[in-house]
Amino acid sequence: MGKGLLEFSEDNQGSAERISSLALVPPLATKNPYAESLCPNDIMDFLLPGGEHFGLYSDPYATLRYHKPGEGLRNGRFWLEERVDDGTFTEREIRLLEFLSTVRVATRNQIRKAVFKISDDEVVVKEFLRKCRRKGILCAFTWVSPLKSDRKKPLVYALTRIAVSAAQIVLKRNIHDDFWFQPIEIQPGRGPDMGPLFQDLISAELYSELAHIDRLINWQRTPLIRLQNGHIHHPTATFEVIKDVNDIKLFWLETIRVGQDWVSKTRNRFQKIKLAYDNVSEYQKPLRIIIVADGDSRISFLEELAKQYMPDIKVRFTTDERIIAGLGQDTFLTWDQEKGQLKAQVIRFLQPGAPGMTASEYHSAQFEAPDDEDYDE
């Protein structure tokens, strides 16, 4: 990221101004960074206007491909019966089930940050995931695309049907069928669209970063929020983070991915967010709405849409690559209309090592082990 692109400021400065209600047309790219690929005809409609590559989880042509789809499938039932009979679920297995039954899919790096200790060696993480695949707990997939890149695609891990059954037993909660995957051989060009899974992956990336800095209190994927006007709203995700003692902040997360009719879909989405925000109870109002774009040069257009369709709502933008780089002073952004440049908006309590109570301290205070005298036997 070029240093000239950003100006740093406090997170409470600036306010959105209303702009014309005229229909907005997104700026188009003038060059194709994938010129050496077998590009679909409509690629210029989707490319970032700055001409850069798509973010890691943003390729609109990507389709799913399972990795070693037959691995471990026959072992899952035996593993579950053994664990239930003996009550021998390991702490690490339970943390993995809890994480993936919350975010749905995740990469190895995301699992490392959310499930393992900082001191755990990378070899330990890889071997644990290999064993889980052989046991039939996890399946793995990646994606294929006509757009060529030197960047290696990560393996993505998801729960098998047996693992979801285990999670329901251990965690004592119902888990939607969307959370288990059935690995199969898929013919080239016929795999499911990765768009919805990319939304889950960038959500999992933010989850794992918040867990890594020890601020995450609660995370809900596509929760149902009942509005005062009788309607319902489903953000991409909601999450609560702790700033300090008795100071927990709520955020809504929205992810914008390009594809067919993406501008109209984004416009409609912003209108629904505005309606939800105006009709939600005060305790459910978010401090900020975080919008994840597919790249820096998309943000100026999304800012214009946000000003037009959900004015007066405090919005912060970010991108796939900024979240992947780790939470820092330039993770969250706004667009400075006067200067025509991105401006970093620092959320100070979401920085590594920030002062204030951590999530671990919060949970420890909530669940201190009582003495025997505290029980009424």
Short mmCIF file of C-alpha atoms in Angstrom, two decimals:
data_model
loop_
_atom_site.label_atom_id
_atom_site.label_comp_id
_atom_site.label_asym_id
_atom_site.label_seq_id
_atom_site.Cartn_x
_atom_site.Cartn_y
_atom_site.Cartn_z
CA MET A 1 0.00 0.00 0.00
CA GLY A 2 1.42 3.33 -0.97
CA LYS A 3 1.92 5.75 1.93
CA GLY A 4 0.46 8.60 -0.10
CA LEU A 5 -2.87 6.82 -0.23
CA LEU A 6 -3.72 7.30 3.42
CA GLU A 7 -4.11 9.97 6.05
CA PHE A 8 -4.54 8.91 9.65
CA SER A 9 -7.25 10.36 11.87
CA GLU A 10 -9.31 9.56 14.94
CA ASP A 11 -12.18 7.12 14.53
CA ASN A 12 -14.84 9.66 15.52
CA GLN A 13 -14.11 12.35 12.96
CA GLY A 14 -16.13 13.19 9.86
CA SER A 15 -19.76 12.70 8.98
CA ALA A 16 -21.54 11.58 5.83
CA GLU A 17 -23.23 14.21 3.70
CA ARG A 18 -26.22 13.59 1.50
CA ILE A 19 -25.52 13.52 -2.22
CA SER A 20 -27.69 13.57 -5.29
CA SER A 21 -30.27 10.82 -5.63
CA LEU A 22 -29.22 10.25 -9.24
CA ALA A 23 -28.38 6.66 -10.08
CA LEU A 24 -24.67 6.02 -9.58
CA VAL A 25 -22.58 4.23 -12.16
CA PRO A 26 -19.39 2.52 -10.99
CA PRO A 27 -16.08 3.55 -12.55
CA LEU A 28 -14.67 0.86 -14.84
CA ALA A 29 -11.13 -0.43 -15.17
CA THR A 30 -9.14 0.72 -18.17
CA LYS A 31 -6.61 -2.12 -18.05
CA ASN A 32 -6.87 -5.85 -17.43
CA PRO A 33 -4.27 -7.29 -15.02
CA TYR A 34 -5.30 -10.78 -16.15
CA ALA A 35 -4.55 -10.20 -19.84
CA GLU A 36 -2.54 -13.45 -20.01
CA SER A 37 -5.53 -15.50 -18.79
CA LEU A 38 -8.47 -16.95 -20.69
CA CYS A 39 -10.70 -14.12 -19.54
CA PRO A 40 -14.51 -14.23 -19.72
CA ASN A 41 -16.03 -11.58 -21.99
CA ASP A 42 -17.56 -9.54 -19.17
CA ILE A 43 -14.43 -9.23 -17.04
CA MET A 44 -14.11 -5.45 -17.58
CA ASP A 45 -17.47 -5.00 -15.83
CA PHE A 46 -16.11 -6.54 -12.63
CA LEU A 47 -12.44 -5.55 -12.44
CA LEU A 48 -11.35 -3.09 -9.79
CA PRO A 49 -11.26 0.39 -11.33
CA GLY A 50 -7.64 0.82 -10.24
CA GLY A 51 -6.61 -2.10 -12.42
CA GLU A 52 -5.28 -4.26 -9.59
CA HIS A 53 -5.90 -7.95 -9.02
CA PHE A 54 -8.95 -9.07 -7.06
CA GLY A 55 -8.47 -9.67 -3.36
CA LEU A 56 -7.84 -13.26 -2.26
CA TYR A 57 -11.53 -13.93 -1.58
CA SER A 58 -13.01 -11.84 -4.39
CA ASP A 59 -12.62 -13.61 -7.74
CA PRO A 60 -16.12 -13.55 -9.30
CA TYR A 61 -15.34 -16.52 -11.57
CA ALA A 62 -14.01 -18.88 -8.90
CA THR A 63 -15.70 -22.27 -8.44
CA LEU A 64 -15.24 -24.84 -5.70
CA ARG A 65 -13.07 -27.95 -6.05
CA TYR A 66 -12.72 -30.53 -3.28
CA HIS A 67 -9.24 -31.69 -2.29
CA LYS A 68 -8.93 -35.49 -1.94
CA PRO A 69 -12.71 -35.89 -1.63
CA GLY A 70 -12.58 -39.54 -0.58
CA GLU A 71 -10.18 -39.07 2.33
CA GLY A 72 -11.46 -40.25 5.72
CA LEU A 73 -15.13 -40.47 4.78
CA ARG A 74 -15.55 -44.02 6.10
CA ASN A 75 -13.82 -43.27 9.40
CA GLY A 76 -16.14 -40.57 10.71
CA ARG A 77 -18.80 -42.85 12.19
CA PHE A 78 -16.21 -44.90 14.07
CA TRP A 79 -14.56 -41.73 15.44
CA LEU A 80 -17.87 -40.34 16.69
CA GLU A 81 -18.98 -43.58 18.35
CA GLU A 82 -15.63 -43.90 20.10
CA ARG A 83 -15.68 -40.29 21.35
CA VAL A 84 -19.27 -40.51 22.59
CA ASP A 85 -18.78 -43.89 24.30
CA ASP A 86 -15.57 -42.85 26.06
CA GLY A 87 -16.28 -39.11 26.47
CA THR A 88 -12.82 -38.45 25.04
CA PHE A 89 -13.33 -35.39 22.84
CA THR A 90 -10.08 -33.46 23.12
CA GLU A 91 -9.99 -29.79 24.05
CA ARG A 92 -8.57 -28.97 20.63
CA GLU A 93 -11.31 -30.92 18.85
CA ILE A 94 -13.97 -29.07 20.83
CA ARG A 95 -12.45 -25.68 19.99
CA LEU A 96 -12.32 -26.64 16.31
CA LEU A 97 -15.96 -27.77 16.32
CA GLU A 98 -17.01 -24.56 18.06
CA PHE A 99 -15.09 -22.34 15.62
CA LEU A 100 -16.26 -23.99 12.39
CA SER A 101 -19.84 -24.31 13.63
CA THR A 102 -19.75 -20.51 14.07
CA VAL A 103 -18.00 -19.29 10.91
CA ARG A 104 -18.74 -22.30 8.62
CA VAL A 105 -15.43 -22.47 6.70
CA ALA A 106 -11.85 -21.43 7.45
CA THR A 107 -8.27 -21.66 6.23
CA ARG A 108 -5.41 -23.20 8.18
CA ASN A 109 -4.13 -19.77 9.22
CA GLN A 110 -7.57 -18.76 10.47
CA ILE A 111 -7.91 -22.00 12.43
CA ARG A 112 -4.45 -21.47 13.91
CA LYS A 113 -5.36 -18.03 15.26
CA ALA A 114 -8.79 -19.00 16.57
CA VAL A 115 -8.15 -22.53 17.89
CA PHE A 116 -4.46 -22.90 18.77
CA LYS A 117 -2.17 -21.20 21.25
CA ILE A 118 0.33 -18.65 20.02
CA SER A 119 3.13 -20.93 21.22
CA ASP A 120 1.94 -23.93 19.14
CA ASP A 121 4.27 -24.77 16.27
CA GLU A 122 3.00 -24.68 12.68
CA VAL A 123 3.86 -28.36 12.29
CA VAL A 124 1.45 -29.15 15.13
CA VAL A 125 -1.35 -27.28 13.38
CA LYS A 126 -0.80 -29.02 10.03
CA GLU A 127 -0.62 -32.48 11.60
CA PHE A 128 -3.78 -31.90 13.63
CA LEU A 129 -5.71 -30.90 10.50
CA ARG A 130 -4.36 -33.92 8.58
CA LYS A 131 -5.52 -36.23 11.37
CA CYS A 132 -8.96 -34.59 11.40
CA ARG A 133 -9.31 -35.23 7.67
CA ARG A 134 -8.23 -38.85 8.04
CA LYS A 135 -10.72 -39.31 10.89
CA GLY A 136 -13.54 -37.94 8.76
CA ILE A 137 -14.09 -34.82 10.88
CA LEU A 138 -12.95 -32.32 8.25
CA CYS A 139 -13.03 -32.06 4.50
CA ALA A 140 -10.95 -29.65 2.46
CA PHE A 141 -11.52 -27.67 -0.71
CA THR A 142 -10.01 -24.89 -2.74
CA TRP A 143 -11.13 -23.10 -5.89
CA VAL A 144 -10.35 -22.94 -9.59
CA SER A 145 -10.64 -19.95 -11.87
CA PRO A 146 -9.82 -18.92 -15.44
CA LEU A 147 -7.95 -15.94 -13.93
CA LYS A 148 -4.33 -16.93 -13.41
CA SER A 149 -2.28 -15.70 -10.47
CA ASP A 150 1.09 -16.54 -8.93
CA ARG A 151 -0.55 -16.47 -5.52
CA LYS A 152 -1.15 -19.88 -3.97
CA LYS A 153 -4.74 -20.63 -3.03
CA PRO A 154 -5.17 -21.88 0.54
CA LEU A 155 -6.94 -25.08 1.44
CA VAL A 156 -10.27 -24.33 3.09
CA TYR A 157 -11.59 -26.60 5.84
CA ALA A 158 -15.21 -27.39 6.68
CA LEU A 159 -17.07 -29.83 8.90
CA THR A 160 -18.37 -33.13 7.57
CA ARG A 161 -21.84 -34.34 8.47
CA ILE A 162 -20.40 -36.54 11.24
CA ALA A 163 -18.52 -33.55 12.68
CA VAL A 164 -21.70 -31.46 12.76
CA SER A 165 -23.40 -34.31 14.65
CA ALA A 166 -20.48 -34.27 17.09
CA ALA A 167 -20.71 -30.49 17.48
CA GLN A 168 -24.41 -30.73 18.29
CA ILE A 169 -23.69 -33.35 20.95
CA VAL A 170 -20.75 -31.49 22.52
CA LEU A 171 -22.00 -27.91 22.22
CA LYS A 172 -25.68 -28.71 22.91
CA ARG A 173 -27.04 -26.58 20.08
CA ASN A 174 -28.70 -27.06 16.73
CA ILE A 175 -26.48 -26.43 13.70
CA HIS A 176 -27.95 -25.65 10.29
CA ASP A 177 -27.37 -28.09 7.43
CA ASP A 178 -25.41 -25.38 5.59
CA PHE A 179 -22.53 -26.04 7.98
CA TRP A 180 -21.70 -29.56 6.78
CA PHE A 181 -20.09 -30.41 3.45
CA GLN A 182 -20.14 -33.60 1.38
CA PRO A 183 -16.90 -33.94 -0.62
CA ILE A 184 -17.43 -35.26 -4.16
CA GLU A 185 -15.53 -35.34 -7.43
CA ILE A 186 -16.60 -32.28 -9.46
CA GLN A 187 -16.07 -31.99 -13.20
CA PRO A 188 -14.10 -28.89 -14.32
CA GLY A 189 -16.35 -25.89 -14.80
CA ARG A 190 -19.25 -27.39 -12.85
CA GLY A 191 -18.31 -26.56 -9.29
CA PRO A 192 -20.48 -24.37 -7.05
CA ASP A 193 -19.93 -20.62 -7.17
CA MET A 194 -17.46 -19.53 -4.51
CA GLY A 195 -19.14 -16.13 -3.95
CA PRO A 196 -21.10 -17.08 -0.81
CA LEU A 197 -18.14 -19.05 0.53
CA PHE A 198 -15.85 -16.08 -0.04
CA GLN A 199 -18.17 -14.06 2.20
CA ASP A 200 -17.75 -16.69 4.90
CA LEU A 201 -13.98 -16.79 4.43
CA ILE A 202 -13.47 -13.05 4.83
CA SER A 203 -15.78 -13.13 7.85
CA ALA A 204 -13.69 -15.95 9.32
CA GLU A 205 -10.57 -13.88 8.63
CA LEU A 206 -11.90 -10.99 10.70
CA TYR A 207 -13.13 -13.37 13.42
CA SER A 208 -9.69 -14.96 13.73
CA GLU A 209 -7.97 -11.56 13.87
CA LEU A 210 -10.31 -10.35 16.64
CA ALA A 211 -9.72 -13.60 18.51
CA HIS A 212 -5.97 -13.21 18.00
CA ILE A 213 -5.90 -9.78 19.67
CA ASP A 214 -8.19 -11.18 22.41
CA ARG A 215 -11.11 -8.74 22.00
CA LEU A 216 -13.88 -10.93 20.60
CA ILE A 217 -16.82 -11.58 22.94
CA ASN A 218 -19.49 -12.84 20.57
CA TRP A 219 -19.87 -13.58 16.84
CA GLN A 220 -23.03 -14.50 14.94
CA ARG A 221 -23.19 -15.44 11.28
CA THR A 222 -26.28 -14.05 9.47
CA PRO A 223 -28.28 -13.59 12.68
CA LEU A 224 -32.01 -12.90 12.56
CA ILE A 225 -32.71 -9.43 13.95
CA ARG A 226 -36.37 -8.60 14.58
CA LEU A 227 -37.20 -4.99 13.82
CA GLN A 228 -39.75 -2.75 15.50
CA ASN A 229 -41.69 -2.42 12.24
CA GLY A 230 -42.32 -6.19 12.18
CA HIS A 231 -39.68 -6.98 9.55
CA ILE A 232 -36.47 -8.94 10.02
CA HIS A 233 -32.88 -8.25 8.99
CA HIS A 234 -29.91 -10.55 8.43
CA PRO A 235 -26.48 -8.83 8.49
CA THR A 236 -23.62 -10.83 7.01
CA ALA A 237 -22.47 -11.10 10.62
CA THR A 238 -22.67 -9.27 13.92
CA PHE A 239 -19.91 -9.24 16.51
CA GLU A 240 -19.29 -7.84 19.95
CA VAL A 241 -15.84 -6.77 21.10
CA ILE A 242 -14.72 -5.50 24.48
CA LYS A 243 -13.10 -2.09 24.85
CA ASP A 244 -12.81 -2.08 28.64
CA VAL A 245 -14.66 -3.08 31.79
CA ASN A 246 -18.43 -2.78 31.21
CA ASP A 247 -17.78 -1.36 27.73
CA ILE A 248 -18.74 -3.84 24.99
CA LYS A 249 -19.21 -2.56 21.43
CA LEU A 250 -21.49 -4.04 18.77
CA PHE A 251 -20.64 -4.00 15.04
CA TRP A 252 -22.48 -5.21 11.94
CA LEU A 253 -20.42 -6.70 9.11
CA GLU A 254 -21.36 -6.52 5.43
CA THR A 255 -19.35 -7.97 2.54
CA ILE A 256 -19.59 -6.69 -1.04
CA ARG A 257 -18.62 -9.15 -3.79
CA VAL A 258 -18.92 -8.30 -7.49
CA GLY A 259 -20.91 -10.46 -9.89
CA GLN A 260 -23.96 -10.23 -12.10
CA ASP A 261 -26.06 -7.14 -11.24
CA TRP A 262 -23.85 -6.43 -8.22
CA VAL A 263 -24.50 -2.66 -8.23
CA SER A 264 -28.26 -3.09 -8.02
CA LYS A 265 -27.87 -5.74 -5.32
CA THR A 266 -25.58 -3.47 -3.31
CA ARG A 267 -28.00 -0.57 -3.65
CA ASN A 268 -30.87 -2.73 -2.42
CA ARG A 269 -28.73 -4.05 0.40
CA PHE A 270 -27.85 -0.56 1.61
CA GLN A 271 -31.51 0.41 1.54
CA LYS A 272 -32.35 -2.61 3.71
CA ILE A 273 -29.54 -1.76 6.12
CA LYS A 274 -30.91 1.78 6.48
CA LEU A 275 -34.43 0.45 7.13
CA ALA A 276 -33.10 -2.03 9.68
CA TYR A 277 -30.94 0.54 11.46
CA ASP A 278 -33.87 2.94 11.81
CA ASN A 279 -36.14 0.21 13.20
CA VAL A 280 -33.86 -1.74 15.50
CA SER A 281 -33.96 -1.34 19.27
CA GLU A 282 -31.29 0.87 20.80
CA TYR A 283 -29.33 -1.98 22.39
CA GLN A 284 -29.06 -3.65 18.96
CA LYS A 285 -27.76 -0.56 17.12
CA PRO A 286 -24.17 -1.09 16.02
CA LEU A 287 -21.39 1.34 16.84
CA ARG A 288 -20.26 1.07 13.22
CA ILE A 289 -21.14 -0.95 10.13
CA ILE A 290 -18.00 -2.52 8.67
CA ILE A 291 -18.15 -2.98 4.88
CA VAL A 292 -15.58 -5.26 3.25
CA ALA A 293 -14.80 -4.36 -0.36
CA ASP A 294 -12.81 -6.45 -2.84
CA GLY A 295 -10.09 -3.80 -3.16
CA ASP A 296 -9.08 -0.24 -2.28
CA SER A 297 -10.19 1.33 -5.55
CA ARG A 298 -13.78 0.09 -5.08
CA ILE A 299 -14.27 2.05 -1.86
CA SER A 300 -14.91 5.52 -3.33
CA PHE A 301 -17.92 4.19 -5.26
CA LEU A 302 -19.24 2.24 -2.28
CA GLU A 303 -18.89 5.39 -0.17
CA GLU A 304 -21.09 7.28 -2.65
CA LEU A 305 -23.70 4.51 -2.54
CA ALA A 306 -23.60 4.51 1.26
CA LYS A 307 -24.09 8.27 1.43
CA GLN A 308 -27.04 8.07 -0.93
CA TYR A 309 -28.88 5.06 0.50
CA MET A 310 -27.95 4.96 4.18
CA PRO A 311 -26.95 8.49 5.16
CA ASP A 312 -26.18 9.29 8.80
CA ILE A 313 -25.09 5.69 9.47
CA LYS A 314 -21.49 5.45 10.61
CA VAL A 315 -19.63 3.22 8.17
CA ARG A 316 -16.06 1.99 8.03
CA PHE A 317 -14.61 0.26 4.99
CA THR A 318 -11.90 -2.35 4.71
CA THR A 319 -10.76 -4.95 2.15
CA ASP A 320 -9.79 -8.60 1.98
CA GLU A 321 -6.09 -7.79 1.85
CA ARG A 322 -6.17 -5.33 4.74
CA ILE A 323 -7.81 -7.86 7.05
CA ILE A 324 -5.46 -10.63 5.92
CA ALA A 325 -2.52 -8.33 6.73
CA GLY A 326 -3.69 -8.20 10.37
CA LEU A 327 -5.47 -5.54 12.37
CA GLY A 328 -3.55 -2.27 12.39
CA GLN A 329 -3.88 1.48 12.01
CA ASP A 330 -4.77 1.30 8.32
CA THR A 331 -7.28 -1.58 8.47
CA PHE A 332 -10.42 0.57 8.56
CA LEU A 333 -11.00 3.40 6.08
CA THR A 334 -13.27 6.15 4.84
CA TRP A 335 -13.14 8.06 1.56
CA ASP A 336 -12.17 11.74 1.79
CA GLN A 337 -14.31 13.30 -0.95
CA GLU A 338 -12.56 16.68 -0.87
CA LYS A 339 -9.05 15.28 -1.17
CA GLY A 340 -10.06 12.33 -3.36
CA GLN A 341 -8.20 9.75 -1.30
CA LEU A 342 -8.65 7.06 1.30
CA LYS A 343 -8.30 8.07 4.92
CA ALA A 344 -7.48 5.60 7.69
CA GLN A 345 -9.88 5.69 10.63
CA VAL A 346 -8.18 4.09 13.58
CA ILE A 347 -10.36 2.00 15.90
CA ARG A 348 -7.88 2.16 18.75
CA PHE A 349 -9.22 -0.63 20.94
CA LEU A 350 -8.99 -3.01 17.96
CA GLN A 351 -5.23 -2.66 17.77
CA PRO A 352 -2.85 -5.37 19.04
CA GLY A 353 -1.81 -4.63 22.61
CA ALA A 354 -4.39 -1.87 23.11
CA PRO A 355 -5.15 -0.95 26.75
CA GLY A 356 -8.39 -2.10 28.36
CA MET A 357 -9.95 -5.38 29.41
CA THR A 358 -9.39 -8.33 27.07
CA ALA A 359 -11.89 -11.02 26.17
CA SER A 360 -9.95 -13.57 28.25
CA GLU A 361 -10.10 -11.31 31.29
CA TYR A 362 -13.81 -10.72 30.70
CA HIS A 363 -14.60 -14.43 30.51
CA SER A 364 -12.42 -15.24 33.52
CA ALA A 365 -14.30 -12.66 35.57
CA GLN A 366 -17.64 -14.11 34.46
CA PHE A 367 -16.81 -17.72 35.21
CA GLU A 368 -14.66 -17.77 38.32
CA ALA A 369 -14.83 -21.20 39.97
CA PRO A 370 -17.05 -21.03 43.06
CA ASP A 371 -16.14 -22.52 46.42
CA ASP A 372 -18.15 -25.41 47.82
CA GLU A 373 -19.73 -22.99 50.27
CA ASP A 374 -21.37 -21.17 47.34
CA TYR A 375 -23.57 -24.17 46.54
CA ASP A 376 -26.92 -24.98 48.09
CA GLU A 377 -26.67 -28.77 48.44
#
